[in-house]
Amino acid sequence: MKYELKDNKGKLLGIFIEREEDLWLLYTLLRKGDIVTMRTTRDVSIGEGEESRRIPMVLSIMVSTMEFQPFTNKLRIRGLIVEGPEEYGLRGHYHSFNVEPGSYIEVYREAGWTRRDIRRLEKYAVSTPRLLVISIDDDEIAVAEYSFLGLKIISSMSLPTMGKIYEVSMDERLGRLKEEINNILSIIQRGNYKTILLIGPSLWVEQFKELLEDQTRKMKIDLKIEMRPYGGLKGLKDVESSGLLHKLLGTTVLQSANQAIETALQRLSNNQRTVAIGLFEVKKAAEQKAIEKLVILDEYLSTFDSSQREEIEFILESADAHGGEIIIVPSTTNLAEKLRGLGGVVGLLRFELYEP
């Protein structure tokens, strides 16, 4: 993401979307009532009695709702039109923007963009690595991409099982695998991956490694091997839940979030009182300025519930104002399930809370 404050008052922010993670970041930043301006198209009637035509124009809408579907490369923003070509009489009508990589938008916030907003942009707008995972066993091969947003399944294919019942030889199986390698090489080239993780039972992993490693060596790709009890789609779920993927990815945000969640669980098991879980407890910790590290699900930051939003903003402002670290966890990651089990928000505290 590229961004720039466009005015001296710090109210207008220009944003260029470069990748899917930028859509997620924008989703967590926008609030109800923000004014978003973007070049779009809309059906309008040019003259009386004429059929409507879809024409390009620049519109500004006041945000009322948003919809972000991970791994679709699209963020949908809906709101009332507050500015547009006068000749079409569009003000007061609803319109939706489909924001995607390559889109440029401007966002006006009457209250202004805070230092916390800008720090969040600085922290999350940087390019993050992606990892290609190939999961194979005796009857299935599955390919997925792991990124900051979680695990996205790219493809899966059944493999012929060897044995007399199926009358499939090793040569026939190898032939199918060679066909699949061509598909995988195309995926690698499109995604510009630097690291590939090959997982599954040792027999099938070693077999596929022999077919793949010459190509990855030529492409200067780091091929990593991890023996797992399962391959295919089941193997992908297994390795994601193990925590190995975010360690290999090297994303400091996910690593910090995981460490904080593990620390919270450890403190809870030891009956330590320097941890707060759930919105009620964390708000109480914020009131006492006790939050040292805050881990929160992105769902809380994109809520349009005004009362809950007010509570969240208070917690964020308190943590930020007193030097606390704020970590936002995408709801699409495996870590999100752990965090939901703790109420969706966790605070590691500097000191025990006092009871009035």
mmCIF file with all atom_site columns, N, CA and C in Angstrom, residues 196-245:
data_model
loop_
_atom_site.group_PDB
_atom_site.id
_atom_site.type_symbol
_atom_site.label_atom_id
_atom_site.label_alt_id
_atom_site.label_comp_id
_atom_site.label_asym_id
_atom_site.label_entity_id
_atom_site.label_seq_id
_atom_site.pdbx_PDB_ins_code
_atom_site.Cartn_x
_atom_site.Cartn_y
_atom_site.Cartn_z
_atom_site.occupancy
_atom_site.B_iso_or_equiv
_atom_site.pdbx_formal_charge
_atom_site.auth_seq_id
_atom_site.auth_comp_id
_atom_site.auth_asym_id
_atom_site.auth_atom_id
_atom_site.pdbx_PDB_model_num
ATOM 1   N N  . ILE A 1 196 ? 9.131  -22.719 -0.860  1.00 0.00 ? 196 ILE A N  1
ATOM 2   C CA . ILE A 1 196 ? 8.101  -23.744 -1.002  1.00 0.00 ? 196 ILE A CA 1
ATOM 3   C C  . ILE A 1 196 ? 8.273  -24.744 0.132   1.00 0.00 ? 196 ILE A C  1
ATOM 4   N N  . LEU A 1 197 ? 7.168  -25.110 0.753   1.00 0.00 ? 197 LEU A N  1
ATOM 5   C CA . LEU A 1 197 ? 7.179  -26.138 1.790   1.00 0.00 ? 197 LEU A CA 1
ATOM 6   C C  . LEU A 1 197 ? 6.463  -27.367 1.251   1.00 0.00 ? 197 LEU A C  1
ATOM 7   N N  . LEU A 1 198 ? 7.152  -28.499 1.265   1.00 0.00 ? 198 LEU A N  1
ATOM 8   C CA . LEU A 1 198 ? 6.592  -29.768 0.801   1.00 0.00 ? 198 LEU A CA 1
ATOM 9   C C  . LEU A 1 198 ? 6.341  -30.644 2.020   1.00 0.00 ? 198 LEU A C  1
ATOM 10  N N  . ILE A 1 199 ? 5.084  -31.061 2.222   1.00 0.00 ? 199 ILE A N  1
ATOM 11  C CA . ILE A 1 199 ? 4.729  -31.822 3.420   1.00 0.00 ? 199 ILE A CA 1
ATOM 12  C C  . ILE A 1 199 ? 3.983  -33.101 3.060   1.00 0.00 ? 199 ILE A C  1
ATOM 13  N N  . GLY A 1 200 ? 4.008  -34.059 3.992   1.00 0.00 ? 200 GLY A N  1
ATOM 14  C CA . GLY A 1 200 ? 3.283  -35.309 3.828   1.00 0.00 ? 200 GLY A CA 1
ATOM 15  C C  . GLY A 1 200 ? 4.091  -36.477 4.367   1.00 0.00 ? 200 GLY A C  1
ATOM 16  N N  . PRO A 1 201 ? 3.570  -37.704 4.241   1.00 0.00 ? 201 PRO A N  1
ATOM 17  C CA . PRO A 1 201 ? 4.332  -38.893 4.643   1.00 0.00 ? 201 PRO A CA 1
ATOM 18  C C  . PRO A 1 201 ? 5.624  -39.004 3.844   1.00 0.00 ? 201 PRO A C  1
ATOM 19  N N  . SER A 1 202 ? 6.669  -39.525 4.469   1.00 0.00 ? 202 SER A N  1
ATOM 20  C CA . SER A 1 202 ? 8.022  -39.487 3.898   1.00 0.00 ? 202 SER A CA 1
ATOM 21  C C  . SER A 1 202 ? 8.123  -40.129 2.511   1.00 0.00 ? 202 SER A C  1
ATOM 22  N N  . LEU A 1 203 ? 7.449  -41.264 2.288   1.00 0.00 ? 203 LEU A N  1
ATOM 23  C CA . LEU A 1 203 ? 7.556  -41.954 1.003   1.00 0.00 ? 203 LEU A CA 1
ATOM 24  C C  . LEU A 1 203 ? 7.131  -41.054 -0.146  1.00 0.00 ? 203 LEU A C  1
ATOM 25  N N  . TRP A 1 204 ? 5.983  -40.397 0.009   1.00 0.00 ? 204 TRP A N  1
ATOM 26  C CA . TRP A 1 204 ? 5.434  -39.589 -1.082  1.00 0.00 ? 204 TRP A CA 1
ATOM 27  C C  . TRP A 1 204 ? 6.149  -38.244 -1.189  1.00 0.00 ? 204 TRP A C  1
ATOM 28  N N  . VAL A 1 205 ? 6.599  -37.715 -0.065  1.00 0.00 ? 205 VAL A N  1
ATOM 29  C CA . VAL A 1 205 ? 7.350  -36.461 -0.094  1.00 0.00 ? 205 VAL A CA 1
ATOM 30  C C  . VAL A 1 205 ? 8.672  -36.647 -0.835  1.00 0.00 ? 205 VAL A C  1
ATOM 31  N N  . GLU A 1 206 ? 9.385  -37.716 -0.526  1.00 0.00 ? 206 GLU A N  1
ATOM 32  C CA . GLU A 1 206 ? 10.667 -37.966 -1.189  1.00 0.00 ? 206 GLU A CA 1
ATOM 33  C C  . GLU A 1 206 ? 10.474 -38.196 -2.686  1.00 0.00 ? 206 GLU A C  1
ATOM 34  N N  . GLN A 1 207 ? 9.402  -38.884 -3.036  1.00 0.00 ? 207 GLN A N  1
ATOM 35  C CA . GLN A 1 207 ? 9.114  -39.144 -4.450  1.00 0.00 ? 207 GLN A CA 1
ATOM 36  C C  . GLN A 1 207 ? 8.873  -37.837 -5.205  1.00 0.00 ? 207 GLN A C  1
ATOM 37  N N  . PHE A 1 208 ? 8.080  -36.959 -4.614  1.00 0.00 ? 208 PHE A N  1
ATOM 38  C CA . PHE A 1 208 ? 7.752  -35.703 -5.288  1.00 0.00 ? 208 PHE A CA 1
ATOM 39  C C  . PHE A 1 208 ? 8.942  -34.742 -5.266  1.00 0.00 ? 208 PHE A C  1
ATOM 40  N N  . LYS A 1 209 ? 9.730  -34.799 -4.207  1.00 0.00 ? 209 LYS A N  1
ATOM 41  C CA . LYS A 1 209 ? 10.915 -33.944 -4.106  1.00 0.00 ? 209 LYS A CA 1
ATOM 42  C C  . LYS A 1 209 ? 11.865 -34.199 -5.275  1.00 0.00 ? 209 LYS A C  1
ATOM 43  N N  . GLU A 1 210 ? 12.060 -35.468 -5.630  1.00 0.00 ? 210 GLU A N  1
ATOM 44  C CA . GLU A 1 210 ? 12.958 -35.810 -6.737  1.00 0.00 ? 210 GLU A CA 1
ATOM 45  C C  . GLU A 1 210 ? 12.491 -35.193 -8.050  1.00 0.00 ? 210 GLU A C  1
ATOM 46  N N  . LEU A 1 211 ? 11.174 -35.093 -8.210  1.00 0.00 ? 211 LEU A N  1
ATOM 47  C CA . LEU A 1 211 ? 10.635 -34.525 -9.440  1.00 0.00 ? 211 LEU A CA 1
ATOM 48  C C  . LEU A 1 211 ? 10.711 -32.997 -9.457  1.00 0.00 ? 211 LEU A C  1
ATOM 49  N N  . LEU A 1 212 ? 10.694 -32.394 -8.273  1.00 0.00 ? 212 LEU A N  1
ATOM 50  C CA . LEU A 1 212 ? 10.544 -30.940 -8.175  1.00 0.00 ? 212 LEU A CA 1
ATOM 51  C C  . LEU A 1 212 ? 11.845 -30.184 -7.949  1.00 0.00 ? 212 LEU A C  1
ATOM 52  N N  . GLU A 1 213 ? 12.817 -30.799 -7.268  1.00 0.00 ? 213 GLU A N  1
ATOM 53  C CA . GLU A 1 213 ? 13.952 -30.018 -6.774  1.00 0.00 ? 213 GLU A CA 1
ATOM 54  C C  . GLU A 1 213 ? 14.842 -29.444 -7.873  1.00 0.00 ? 213 GLU A C  1
ATOM 55  N N  . ASP A 1 214 ? 14.977 -30.117 -9.007  1.00 0.00 ? 214 ASP A N  1
ATOM 56  C CA . ASP A 1 214 ? 15.791 -29.549 -10.091 1.00 0.00 ? 214 ASP A CA 1
ATOM 57  C C  . ASP A 1 214 ? 15.206 -28.228 -10.580 1.00 0.00 ? 214 ASP A C  1
ATOM 58  N N  . GLN A 1 215 ? 13.884 -28.203 -10.721 1.00 0.00 ? 215 GLN A N  1
ATOM 59  C CA . GLN A 1 215 ? 13.222 -26.988 -11.194 1.00 0.00 ? 215 GLN A CA 1
ATOM 60  C C  . GLN A 1 215 ? 13.332 -25.854 -10.170 1.00 0.00 ? 215 GLN A C  1
ATOM 61  N N  . THR A 1 216 ? 13.143 -26.178 -8.903  1.00 0.00 ? 216 THR A N  1
ATOM 62  C CA . THR A 1 216 ? 13.218 -25.129 -7.876  1.00 0.00 ? 216 THR A CA 1
ATOM 63  C C  . THR A 1 216 ? 14.641 -24.597 -7.741  1.00 0.00 ? 216 THR A C  1
ATOM 64  N N  . ARG A 1 217 ? 15.626 -25.468 -7.953  1.00 0.00 ? 217 ARG A N  1
ATOM 65  C CA . ARG A 1 217 ? 17.023 -25.025 -7.893  1.00 0.00 ? 217 ARG A CA 1
ATOM 66  C C  . ARG A 1 217 ? 17.310 -24.031 -9.015  1.00 0.00 ? 217 ARG A C  1
ATOM 67  N N  . LYS A 1 218 ? 16.817 -24.331 -10.214 1.00 0.00 ? 218 LYS A N  1
ATOM 68  C CA . LYS A 1 218 ? 17.015 -23.424 -11.346 1.00 0.00 ? 218 LYS A CA 1
ATOM 69  C C  . LYS A 1 218 ? 16.328 -22.082 -11.105 1.00 0.00 ? 218 LYS A C  1
ATOM 70  N N  . MET A 1 219 ? 15.187 -22.120 -10.424 1.00 0.00 ? 219 MET A N  1
ATOM 71  C CA . MET A 1 219 ? 14.419 -20.897 -10.168 1.00 0.00 ? 219 MET A CA 1
ATOM 72  C C  . MET A 1 219 ? 14.877 -20.183 -8.896  1.00 0.00 ? 219 MET A C  1
ATOM 73  N N  . LYS A 1 220 ? 15.918 -20.736 -8.248  1.00 0.00 ? 220 LYS A N  1
ATOM 74  C CA . LYS A 1 220 ? 16.478 -20.163 -7.011  1.00 0.00 ? 220 LYS A CA 1
ATOM 75  C C  . LYS A 1 220 ? 15.414 -20.025 -5.925  1.00 0.00 ? 220 LYS A C  1
ATOM 76  N N  . ILE A 1 221 ? 14.656 -21.105 -5.768  1.00 0.00 ? 221 ILE A N  1
ATOM 77  C CA . ILE A 1 221 ? 13.606 -21.157 -4.754  1.00 0.00 ? 221 ILE A CA 1
ATOM 78  C C  . ILE A 1 221 ? 14.045 -22.094 -3.639  1.00 0.00 ? 221 ILE A C  1
ATOM 79  N N  . ASP A 1 222 ? 13.820 -21.670 -2.419  1.00 0.00 ? 222 ASP A N  1
ATOM 80  C CA . ASP A 1 222 ? 14.178 -22.474 -1.252  1.00 0.00 ? 222 ASP A CA 1
ATOM 81  C C  . ASP A 1 222 ? 13.104 -23.542 -1.035  1.00 0.00 ? 222 ASP A C  1
ATOM 82  N N  . LEU A 1 223 ? 13.465 -24.805 -1.240  1.00 0.00 ? 223 LEU A N  1
ATOM 83  C CA . LEU A 1 223 ? 12.530 -25.918 -1.070  1.00 0.00 ? 223 LEU A CA 1
ATOM 84  C C  . LEU A 1 223 ? 12.744 -26.545 0.302   1.00 0.00 ? 223 LEU A C  1
ATOM 85  N N  . LYS A 1 224 ? 11.731 -26.435 1.158   1.00 0.00 ? 224 LYS A N  1
ATOM 86  C CA . LYS A 1 224 ? 11.808 -26.989 2.507   1.00 0.00 ? 224 LYS A CA 1
ATOM 87  C C  . LYS A 1 224 ? 10.938 -28.239 2.596   1.00 0.00 ? 224 LYS A C  1
ATOM 88  N N  . ILE A 1 225 ? 11.385 -29.192 3.414   1.00 0.00 ? 225 ILE A N  1
ATOM 89  C CA . ILE A 1 225 ? 10.692 -30.472 3.557   1.00 0.00 ? 225 ILE A CA 1
ATOM 90  C C  . ILE A 1 225 ? 10.235 -30.639 5.002   1.00 0.00 ? 225 ILE A C  1
ATOM 91  N N  . GLU A 1 226 ? 9.001  -31.088 5.178   1.00 0.00 ? 226 GLU A N  1
ATOM 92  C CA . GLU A 1 226 ? 8.473  -31.364 6.514   1.00 0.00 ? 226 GLU A CA 1
ATOM 93  C C  . GLU A 1 226 ? 7.664  -32.659 6.450   1.00 0.00 ? 226 GLU A C  1
ATOM 94  N N  . MET A 1 227 ? 8.163  -33.695 7.135   1.00 0.00 ? 227 MET A N  1
ATOM 95  C CA . MET A 1 227 ? 7.439  -34.964 7.165   1.00 0.00 ? 227 MET A CA 1
ATOM 96  C C  . MET A 1 227 ? 6.258  -34.845 8.134   1.00 0.00 ? 227 MET A C  1
ATOM 97  N N  . ARG A 1 228 ? 5.069  -35.136 7.625   1.00 0.00 ? 228 ARG A N  1
ATOM 98  C CA . ARG A 1 228 ? 3.851  -35.062 8.430   1.00 0.00 ? 228 ARG A CA 1
ATOM 99  C C  . ARG A 1 228 ? 3.066  -36.362 8.260   1.00 0.00 ? 228 ARG A C  1
ATOM 100 N N  . PRO A 1 229 ? 2.200  -36.682 9.212   1.00 0.00 ? 229 PRO A N  1
ATOM 101 C CA . PRO A 1 229 ? 1.430  -37.933 9.094   1.00 0.00 ? 229 PRO A CA 1
ATOM 102 C C  . PRO A 1 229 ? 0.405  -37.907 7.974   1.00 0.00 ? 229 PRO A C  1
ATOM 103 N N  . TYR A 1 230 ? -0.008 -36.690 7.566   1.00 0.00 ? 230 TYR A N  1
ATOM 104 C CA . TYR A 1 230 ? -1.045 -36.584 6.537   1.00 0.00 ? 230 TYR A CA 1
ATOM 105 C C  . TYR A 1 230 ? -0.568 -35.691 5.401   1.00 0.00 ? 230 TYR A C  1
ATOM 106 N N  . GLY A 1 231 ? -1.143 -35.928 4.220   1.00 0.00 ? 231 GLY A N  1
ATOM 107 C CA . GLY A 1 231 ? -0.943 -35.046 3.083   1.00 0.00 ? 231 GLY A CA 1
ATOM 108 C C  . GLY A 1 231 ? -2.286 -34.575 2.580   1.00 0.00 ? 231 GLY A C  1
ATOM 109 N N  . GLY A 1 232 ? -2.317 -34.016 1.374   1.00 0.00 ? 232 GLY A N  1
ATOM 110 C CA . GLY A 1 232 ? -3.573 -33.545 0.811   1.00 0.00 ? 232 GLY A CA 1
ATOM 111 C C  . GLY A 1 232 ? -4.174 -32.411 1.630   1.00 0.00 ? 232 GLY A C  1
ATOM 112 N N  . LEU A 1 233 ? -5.487 -32.233 1.508   1.00 0.00 ? 233 LEU A N  1
ATOM 113 C CA . LEU A 1 233 ? -6.171 -31.158 2.226   1.00 0.00 ? 233 LEU A CA 1
ATOM 114 C C  . LEU A 1 233 ? -6.090 -31.344 3.740   1.00 0.00 ? 233 LEU A C  1
ATOM 115 N N  . LYS A 1 234 ? -6.169 -32.590 4.180   1.00 0.00 ? 234 LYS A N  1
ATOM 116 C CA . LYS A 1 234 ? -6.070 -32.863 5.616   1.00 0.00 ? 234 LYS A CA 1
ATOM 117 C C  . LYS A 1 234 ? -4.699 -32.450 6.144   1.00 0.00 ? 234 LYS A C  1
ATOM 118 N N  . GLY A 1 235 ? -3.670 -32.684 5.348   1.00 0.00 ? 235 GLY A N  1
ATOM 119 C CA . GLY A 1 235 ? -2.321 -32.304 5.749   1.00 0.00 ? 235 GLY A CA 1
ATOM 120 C C  . GLY A 1 235 ? -2.150 -30.800 5.862   1.00 0.00 ? 235 GLY A C  1
ATOM 121 N N  . LEU A 1 236 ? -2.823 -30.043 4.980   1.00 0.00 ? 236 LEU A N  1
ATOM 122 C CA . LEU A 1 236 ? -2.751 -28.585 5.052   1.00 0.00 ? 236 LEU A CA 1
ATOM 123 C C  . LEU A 1 236 ? -3.344 -28.070 6.359   1.00 0.00 ? 236 LEU A C  1
ATOM 124 N N  . LYS A 1 237 ? -4.496 -28.609 6.736   1.00 0.00 ? 237 LYS A N  1
ATOM 125 C CA . LYS A 1 237 ? -5.121 -28.191 7.998   1.00 0.00 ? 237 LYS A CA 1
ATOM 126 C C  . LYS A 1 237 ? -4.244 -28.570 9.188   1.00 0.00 ? 237 LYS A C  1
ATOM 127 N N  . ASP A 1 238 ? -3.631 -29.742 9.091   1.00 0.00 ? 238 ASP A N  1
ATOM 128 C CA . ASP A 1 238 ? -2.780 -30.227 10.176  1.00 0.00 ? 238 ASP A CA 1
ATOM 129 C C  . ASP A 1 238 ? -1.560 -29.328 10.372  1.00 0.00 ? 238 ASP A C  1
ATOM 130 N N  . VAL A 1 239 ? -0.899 -28.961 9.285   1.00 0.00 ? 239 VAL A N  1
ATOM 131 C CA . VAL A 1 239 ? 0.316  -28.152 9.410   1.00 0.00 ? 239 VAL A CA 1
ATOM 132 C C  . VAL A 1 239 ? -0.015 -26.712 9.794   1.00 0.00 ? 239 VAL A C  1
ATOM 133 N N  . GLU A 1 240 ? -1.177 -26.215 9.377   1.00 0.00 ? 240 GLU A N  1
ATOM 134 C CA . GLU A 1 240 ? -1.571 -24.860 9.773   1.00 0.00 ? 240 GLU A CA 1
ATOM 135 C C  . GLU A 1 240 ? -1.795 -24.779 11.277  1.00 0.00 ? 240 GLU A C  1
ATOM 136 N N  . SER A 1 241 ? -2.473 -25.787 11.829  1.00 0.00 ? 241 SER A N  1
ATOM 137 C CA . SER A 1 241 ? -2.758 -25.768 13.267  1.00 0.00 ? 241 SER A CA 1
ATOM 138 C C  . SER A 1 241 ? -1.505 -25.972 14.107  1.00 0.00 ? 241 SER A C  1
ATOM 139 N N  . SER A 1 242 ? -0.435 -26.493 13.491  1.00 0.00 ? 242 SER A N  1
ATOM 140 C CA . SER A 1 242 ? 0.805  -26.749 14.237  1.00 0.00 ? 242 SER A CA 1
ATOM 141 C C  . SER A 1 242 ? 1.579  -25.474 14.559  1.00 0.00 ? 242 SER A C  1
ATOM 142 N N  . GLY A 1 243 ? 1.291  -24.383 13.847  1.00 0.00 ? 243 GLY A N  1
ATOM 143 C CA . GLY A 1 243 ? 2.029  -23.135 14.054  1.00 0.00 ? 243 GLY A CA 1
ATOM 144 C C  . GLY A 1 243 ? 3.303  -23.036 13.235  1.00 0.00 ? 243 GLY A C  1
ATOM 145 N N  . LEU A 1 244 ? 3.622  -24.091 12.477  1.00 0.00 ? 244 LEU A N  1
ATOM 146 C CA . LEU A 1 244 ? 4.860  -24.101 11.696  1.00 0.00 ? 244 LEU A CA 1
ATOM 147 C C  . LEU A 1 244 ? 4.857  -23.043 10.595  1.00 0.00 ? 244 LEU A C  1
ATOM 148 N N  . LEU A 1 245 ? 3.699  -22.812 9.981   1.00 0.00 ? 245 LEU A N  1
ATOM 149 C CA . LEU A 1 245 ? 3.656  -21.942 8.808   1.00 0.00 ? 245 LEU A CA 1
ATOM 150 C C  . LEU A 1 245 ? 4.028  -20.504 9.132   1.00 0.00 ? 245 LEU A C  1
#
